[in-house]
PDB file of C-alpha atoms in Angstrom:
ATOM      1  CA  MET F   9     -49.673 -13.319 -12.520  1.00 58.00           C
ATOM      2  CA  ASP F  10     -48.453 -15.429 -15.375  1.00 77.00           C
ATOM      3  CA  GLY F  11     -49.789 -18.905 -15.711  1.00 83.00           C
ATOM      4  CA  PHE F  12     -47.635 -21.949 -16.231  1.00 86.00           C
ATOM      5  CA  GLY F  13     -47.178 -23.804 -19.503  1.00 88.00           C
ATOM      6  CA  THR F  14     -45.398 -26.958 -20.499  1.00 89.00           C
ATOM      7  CA  ILE F  15     -42.799 -27.743 -23.092  1.00 89.00           C
ATOM      8  CA  ARG F  16     -41.332 -31.048 -24.113  1.00 93.00           C
ATOM      9  CA  ILE F  17     -37.610 -31.528 -23.410  1.00 93.00           C
ATOM     10  CA  HIS F  18     -35.408 -34.608 -23.582  1.00 95.00           C
ATOM     11  CA  LYS F  19     -34.905 -36.186 -20.151  1.00 95.00           C
ATOM     12  CA  LYS F  20     -31.122 -35.827 -20.361  1.00 96.00           C
ATOM     13  CA  THR F  21     -31.443 -32.097 -21.100  1.00 94.00           C
ATOM     14  CA  LEU F  22     -34.023 -31.711 -18.338  1.00 93.00           C
ATOM     15  CA  GLU F  23     -31.652 -33.260 -15.765  1.00 95.00           C
ATOM     16  CA  ARG F  24     -28.811 -30.964 -16.876  1.00 94.00           C
ATOM     17  CA  PHE F  25     -31.130 -27.948 -16.602  1.00 93.00           C
ATOM     18  CA  LYS F  26     -32.251 -28.952 -13.101  1.00 92.00           C
ATOM     19  CA  ILE F  27     -28.629 -29.267 -11.930  1.00 92.00           C
ATOM     20  CA  PHE F  28     -27.740 -25.919 -13.532  1.00 91.00           C
ATOM     21  CA  SER F  29     -30.770 -24.256 -11.965  1.00 91.00           C
ATOM     22  CA  ARG F  30     -29.866 -25.594  -8.499  1.00 90.00           C
ATOM     23  CA  LYS F  31     -26.311 -24.208  -8.841  1.00 89.00           C
ATOM     24  CA  ALA F  32     -27.730 -20.804  -9.745  1.00 85.00           C
ATOM     25  CA  ALA F  33     -30.168 -21.063  -6.789  1.00 77.00           C
ATOM     26  CA  MET F  34     -33.146 -20.022  -8.883  1.00 79.00           C
ATOM     27  CA  THR F  35     -36.495 -21.369  -9.868  1.00 88.00           C
ATOM     28  CA  TYR F  36     -36.622 -23.033 -13.259  1.00 90.00           C
ATOM     29  CA  SER F  37     -38.494 -20.061 -14.733  1.00 89.00           C
ATOM     30  CA  ASP F  38     -36.002 -17.527 -13.325  1.00 90.00           C
ATOM     31  CA  CYS F  39     -33.056 -19.556 -14.570  1.00 91.00           C
ATOM     32  CA  LEU F  40     -34.433 -19.838 -18.096  1.00 90.00           C
ATOM     33  CA  GLU F  41     -35.344 -16.135 -18.081  1.00 92.00           C
ATOM     34  CA  SER F  42     -31.794 -15.202 -17.007  1.00 91.00           C
ATOM     35  CA  CYS F  43     -30.272 -17.318 -19.763  1.00 89.00           C
ATOM     36  CA  MET F  44     -32.451 -15.678 -22.405  1.00 91.00           C
ATOM     37  CA  ASP F  45     -31.668 -12.196 -21.010  1.00 91.00           C
ATOM     38  CA  PHE F  46     -27.941 -12.982 -21.174  1.00 87.00           C
ATOM     39  CA  PHE F  47     -28.073 -13.885 -24.854  1.00 86.00           C
ATOM     40  CA  THR F  48     -30.269 -10.902 -25.696  1.00 89.00           C
ATOM     41  CA  PHE F  49     -28.146  -8.397 -23.748  1.00 88.00           C
ATOM     42  CA  HIS F  50     -24.865  -9.530 -25.306  1.00 78.00           C
ATOM     43  CA  GLY F  51     -26.312  -9.870 -28.786  1.00 78.00           C
ATOM     44  CA  ILE F  52     -25.241 -13.443 -29.280  1.00 78.00           C
ATOM     45  CA  GLY F  53     -27.086 -16.640 -29.976  1.00 80.00           C
ATOM     46  CA  PRO F  54     -26.717 -19.999 -28.269  1.00 76.00           C
ATOM     47  CA  LYS F  55     -25.035 -21.470 -31.359  1.00 81.00           C
ATOM     48  CA  ASP F  56     -22.584 -18.564 -31.814  1.00 76.00           C
ATOM     49  CA  ARG F  57     -18.937 -19.046 -30.956  1.00 74.00           C
ATOM     50  CA  PHE F  58     -17.323 -16.610 -28.536  1.00 71.00           C
ATOM     51  CA  GLY F  59     -14.039 -16.240 -30.418  1.00 72.00           C
ATOM     52  CA  PRO F  60     -14.346 -13.101 -32.585  1.00 73.00           C
ATOM     53  CA  ARG F  61     -16.838 -11.266 -30.382  1.00 72.00           C
ATOM     54  CA  PHE F  62     -14.859 -11.725 -27.194  1.00 78.00           C
ATOM     55  CA  GLN F  63     -11.633 -10.888 -29.036  1.00 83.00           C
ATOM     56  CA  ARG F  64     -13.183  -7.534 -30.003  1.00 84.00           C
ATOM     57  CA  GLU F  65     -14.284  -6.944 -26.401  1.00 83.00           C
ATOM     58  CA  GLN F  66     -10.813  -7.823 -25.171  1.00 88.00           C
ATOM     59  CA  ASP F  67      -9.215  -5.443 -27.690  1.00 90.00           C
ATOM     60  CA  ARG F  68     -11.604  -2.670 -26.645  1.00 91.00           C
ATOM     61  CA  THR F  69     -10.786  -3.227 -22.977  1.00 92.00           C
ATOM     62  CA  ARG F  70      -7.054  -3.254 -23.743  1.00 94.00           C
ATOM     63  CA  LYS F  71      -7.408   0.060 -25.614  1.00 94.00           C
ATOM     64  CA  ARG F  72      -9.272   1.568 -22.652  1.00 94.00           C
ATOM     65  CA  ILE F  73      -6.526   0.452 -20.270  1.00 95.00           C
ATOM     66  CA  ASP F  74      -3.872   1.916 -22.592  1.00 94.00           C
ATOM     67  CA  ALA F  75      -5.807   5.202 -22.650  1.00 93.00           C
ATOM     68  CA  VAL F  76      -5.940   5.281 -18.834  1.00 94.00           C
ATOM     69  CA  VAL F  77      -2.182   4.619 -18.661  1.00 93.00           C
ATOM     70  CA  ALA F  78      -1.571   7.455 -21.131  1.00 92.00           C
ATOM     71  CA  ILE F  79      -3.714   9.811 -19.030  1.00 92.00           C
ATOM     72  CA  ILE F  80      -1.802   8.883 -15.861  1.00 90.00           C
ATOM     73  CA  LYS F  81       1.547   9.415 -17.615  1.00 87.00           C
ATOM     74  CA  ASN F  82       0.328  12.787 -18.875  1.00 87.00           C
ATOM     75  CA  ILE F  83      -0.727  13.817 -15.364  1.00 84.00           C
ATOM     76  CA  GLU F  84       2.653  12.758 -14.012  1.00 81.00           C
ATOM     77  CA  ARG F  85       4.535  14.600 -16.745  1.00 80.00           C
ATOM     78  CA  HIS F  86       2.557  17.855 -16.623  1.00 79.00           C
ATOM     79  CA  GLN F  87       1.415  18.088 -12.993  1.00 78.00           C
ATOM     80  CA  THR F  88       3.409  15.940 -10.583  1.00 76.00           C
ATOM     81  CA  ARG F  89       6.952  16.563 -11.834  1.00 75.00           C
ATOM     82  CA  PRO F  90       6.601  20.352 -12.181  1.00 76.00           C
ATOM     83  CA  THR F  91       5.068  20.549  -8.705  1.00 78.00           C
ATOM     84  CA  LEU F  92       7.954  18.513  -7.321  1.00 76.00           C
ATOM     85  CA  GLY F  93      10.408  20.822  -9.094  1.00 76.00           C
ATOM     86  CA  LEU F  94       8.716  23.889  -7.626  1.00 76.00           C
ATOM     87  CA  LEU F  95       8.843  22.424  -4.125  1.00 77.00           C
ATOM     88  CA  GLU F  96      12.523  21.514  -4.485  1.00 77.00           C
ATOM     89  CA  ALA F  97      13.330  25.014  -5.752  1.00 78.00           C
ATOM     90  CA  LEU F  98      11.396  26.560  -2.870  1.00 78.00           C
ATOM     91  CA  ILE F  99      13.238  24.438  -0.303  1.00 80.00           C
ATOM     92  CA  GLU F 100      16.588  25.238  -1.905  1.00 79.00           C
ATOM     93  CA  GLN F 101      15.793  28.962  -1.948  1.00 77.00           C
ATOM     94  CA  THR F 102      14.699  28.872   1.708  1.00 76.00           C
ATOM     95  CA  THR F 103      17.894  27.050   2.660  1.00 76.00           C
ATOM     96  CA  ARG F 104      20.004  29.622   0.787  1.00 74.00           C
ATOM     97  CA  SER F 105      18.212  32.524   2.464  1.00 75.00           C
ATOM     98  CA  ILE F 106      18.814  30.987   5.907  1.00 74.00           C
ATOM     99  CA  MET F 107      22.497  30.496   5.086  1.00 73.00           C
ATOM    100  CA  ASP F 108      22.778  34.095   3.827  1.00 73.00           C
ATOM    101  CA  HIS F 109      21.010  35.333   6.954  1.00 69.00           C
ATOM    102  CA  ASP F 110      23.445  33.389   9.158  1.00 65.00           C
ATOM    103  CA  GLN F 111      26.504  34.735   7.322  1.00 68.00           C
ATOM    104  CA  GLY F 112      25.243  38.319   7.499  1.00 61.00           C
ATOM    105  CA  HIS F 113      24.952  38.337  11.307  1.00 55.00           C
ATOM    106  CA  HIS F 114      28.393  36.798  12.057  1.00 53.00           C
ATOM    107  CA  GLY F 115      27.404  34.665  14.996  1.00 52.00           C
ATOM    108  CA  GLU F 116      24.230  36.513  16.014  1.00 53.00           C
ATOM    109  CA  ARG F 117      21.881  33.607  15.585  1.00 53.00           C
ATOM    110  CA  GLU F 118      18.471  34.557  16.860  1.00 59.00           C
ATOM    111  CA  GLY F 119      16.113  31.642  17.320  1.00 61.00           C
ATOM    112  CA  PHE F 120      18.666  29.016  16.280  1.00 60.00           C
ATOM    113  CA  PRO F 121      20.388  26.658  18.711  1.00 63.00           C
ATOM    114  CA  GLU F 122      24.139  26.797  18.995  1.00 65.00           C
ATOM    115  CA  PRO F 123      25.963  24.412  16.684  1.00 65.00           C
ATOM    116  CA  ILE F 124      27.235  21.213  18.251  1.00 62.00           C
ATOM    117  CA  GLN F 125      31.024  21.101  18.475  1.00 68.00           C
ATOM    118  CA  GLN F 126      32.728  18.253  16.646  1.00 66.00           C
ATOM    119  CA  THR F 127      34.127  16.610  19.784  1.00 77.00           C
ATOM    120  CA  GLU F 128      30.733  16.749  21.458  1.00 76.00           C
ATOM    121  CA  TRP F 129      29.201  15.207  18.353  1.00 77.00           C
ATOM    122  CA  GLU F 130      31.712  12.364  18.456  1.00 80.00           C
ATOM    123  CA  ARG F 131      30.964  11.839  22.147  1.00 79.00           C
ATOM    124  CA  LEU F 132      27.238  11.642  21.382  1.00 80.00           C
ATOM    125  CA  LEU F 133      27.881   9.093  18.647  1.00 83.00           C
ATOM    126  CA  SER F 134      29.960   6.930  20.989  1.00 83.00           C
ATOM    127  CA  MET F 135      27.225   7.174  23.653  1.00 81.00           C
ATOM    128  CA  GLU F 136      24.654   6.119  21.099  1.00 84.00           C
ATOM    129  CA  LYS F 137      26.813   3.124  20.186  1.00 86.00           C
ATOM    130  CA  GLU F 138      27.209   2.121  23.849  1.00 83.00           C
ATOM    131  CA  LEU F 139      23.479   2.459  24.495  1.00 83.00           C
ATOM    132  CA  GLN F 140      22.771   0.310  21.451  1.00 86.00           C
ATOM    133  CA  GLU F 141      25.159  -2.352  22.790  1.00 85.00           C
ATOM    134  CA  LEU F 142      23.379  -2.166  26.139  1.00 83.00           C
ATOM    135  CA  LEU F 143      19.987  -2.599  24.482  1.00 85.00           C
ATOM    136  CA  ASP F 144      21.344  -5.608  22.605  1.00 86.00           C
ATOM    137  CA  CYS F 145      21.993  -7.239  26.008  1.00 86.00           C
ATOM    138  CA  VAL F 146      18.301  -7.025  26.954  1.00 87.00           C
ATOM    139  CA  ILE F 147      16.377 -10.277  26.631  1.00 88.00           C
ATOM    140  CA  GLU F 148      12.693 -10.977  27.056  1.00 88.00           C
ATOM    141  CA  VAL F 149      11.718 -13.511  29.717  1.00 88.00           C
ATOM    142  CA  ASN F 150       8.337 -15.226  29.501  1.00 87.00           C
ATOM    143  CA  PRO F 151       7.776 -17.182  32.734  1.00 85.00           C
ATOM    144  CA  ARG F 152       5.117 -19.871  32.884  1.00 84.00           C
ATOM    145  CA  MET F 153       3.340 -17.962  35.615  1.00 84.00           C
ATOM    146  CA  GLY F 154       3.313 -14.195  35.861  1.00 84.00           C
ATOM    147  CA  LYS F 155       3.848 -11.380  33.418  1.00 88.00           C
ATOM    148  CA  PRO F 156       6.685 -11.313  30.892  1.00 87.00           C
ATOM    149  CA  TYR F 157       9.607  -9.049  31.799  1.00 87.00           C
ATOM    150  CA  LEU F 158      12.952  -7.857  30.433  1.00 87.00           C
ATOM    151  CA  ARG F 159      16.310  -8.985  31.807  1.00 87.00           C
ATOM    152  CA  LEU F 160      19.575  -7.110  31.303  1.00 86.00           C
ATOM    153  CA  GLN F 161      22.494  -9.504  30.902  1.00 86.00           C
ATOM    154  CA  THR F 162      25.619  -7.361  31.132  1.00 84.00           C
ATOM    155  CA  PRO F 163      28.403  -6.882  33.698  1.00 85.00           C
ATOM    156  CA  ILE F 164      27.811  -4.276  36.427  1.00 86.00           C
ATOM    157  CA  SER F 165      31.087  -2.578  35.470  1.00 86.00           C
ATOM    158  CA  LYS F 166      29.657  -1.741  32.059  1.00 83.00           C
ATOM    159  CA  ILE F 167      26.582  -0.140  33.665  1.00 84.00           C
ATOM    160  CA  ASN F 168      28.770   1.873  36.083  1.00 85.00           C
ATOM    161  CA  ARG F 169      30.964   3.080  33.212  1.00 83.00           C
ATOM    162  CA  LEU F 170      27.867   4.186  31.295  1.00 81.00           C
ATOM    163  CA  LYS F 171      26.576   6.060  34.366  1.00 83.00           C
ATOM    164  CA  MET F 172      29.891   7.913  34.665  1.00 82.00           C
ATOM    165  CA  GLU F 173      29.764   8.871  30.987  1.00 78.00           C
ATOM    166  CA  LEU F 174      26.254  10.256  31.373  1.00 77.00           C
ATOM    167  CA  LYS F 175      27.237  12.346  34.408  1.00 79.00           C
ATOM    168  CA  ARG F 176      29.951  14.161  32.421  1.00 71.00           C
TER     169      ARG F 176
END
């Protein structure tokens, strides 16, 4: 184990060092050791100014970021877009083959549901609209005691009309 030694420091500097050491939560020896390691590792001296050295580090970091951006753009250009094009072509080709298959059988559609007639489609759209209007009439009730529940605020005639539509 290392022994302890003494050095002479101005009182003002000693107080600043004690405050700094407390902020870093270290012993005085550890704090001084860390400071010396910092200067040695970064190759700077306590009297050196940070301007040019940090500007070089910043430029180097900026160049690295630009290189990463260039790599990502290259990946997008040479891998992602062609893959997307291949998938789109495959989907288009599959769609065309299904359409050709349907036209070749003239109504013999094995495995496919029957197409919805236009009037039925319009009826479904109107039903969807009416159901949406009905859902808009639902409000949430939060009583002081008991569980919250939903209340439907609409005339009974509207509900009866909707029931009749669903039965058809």
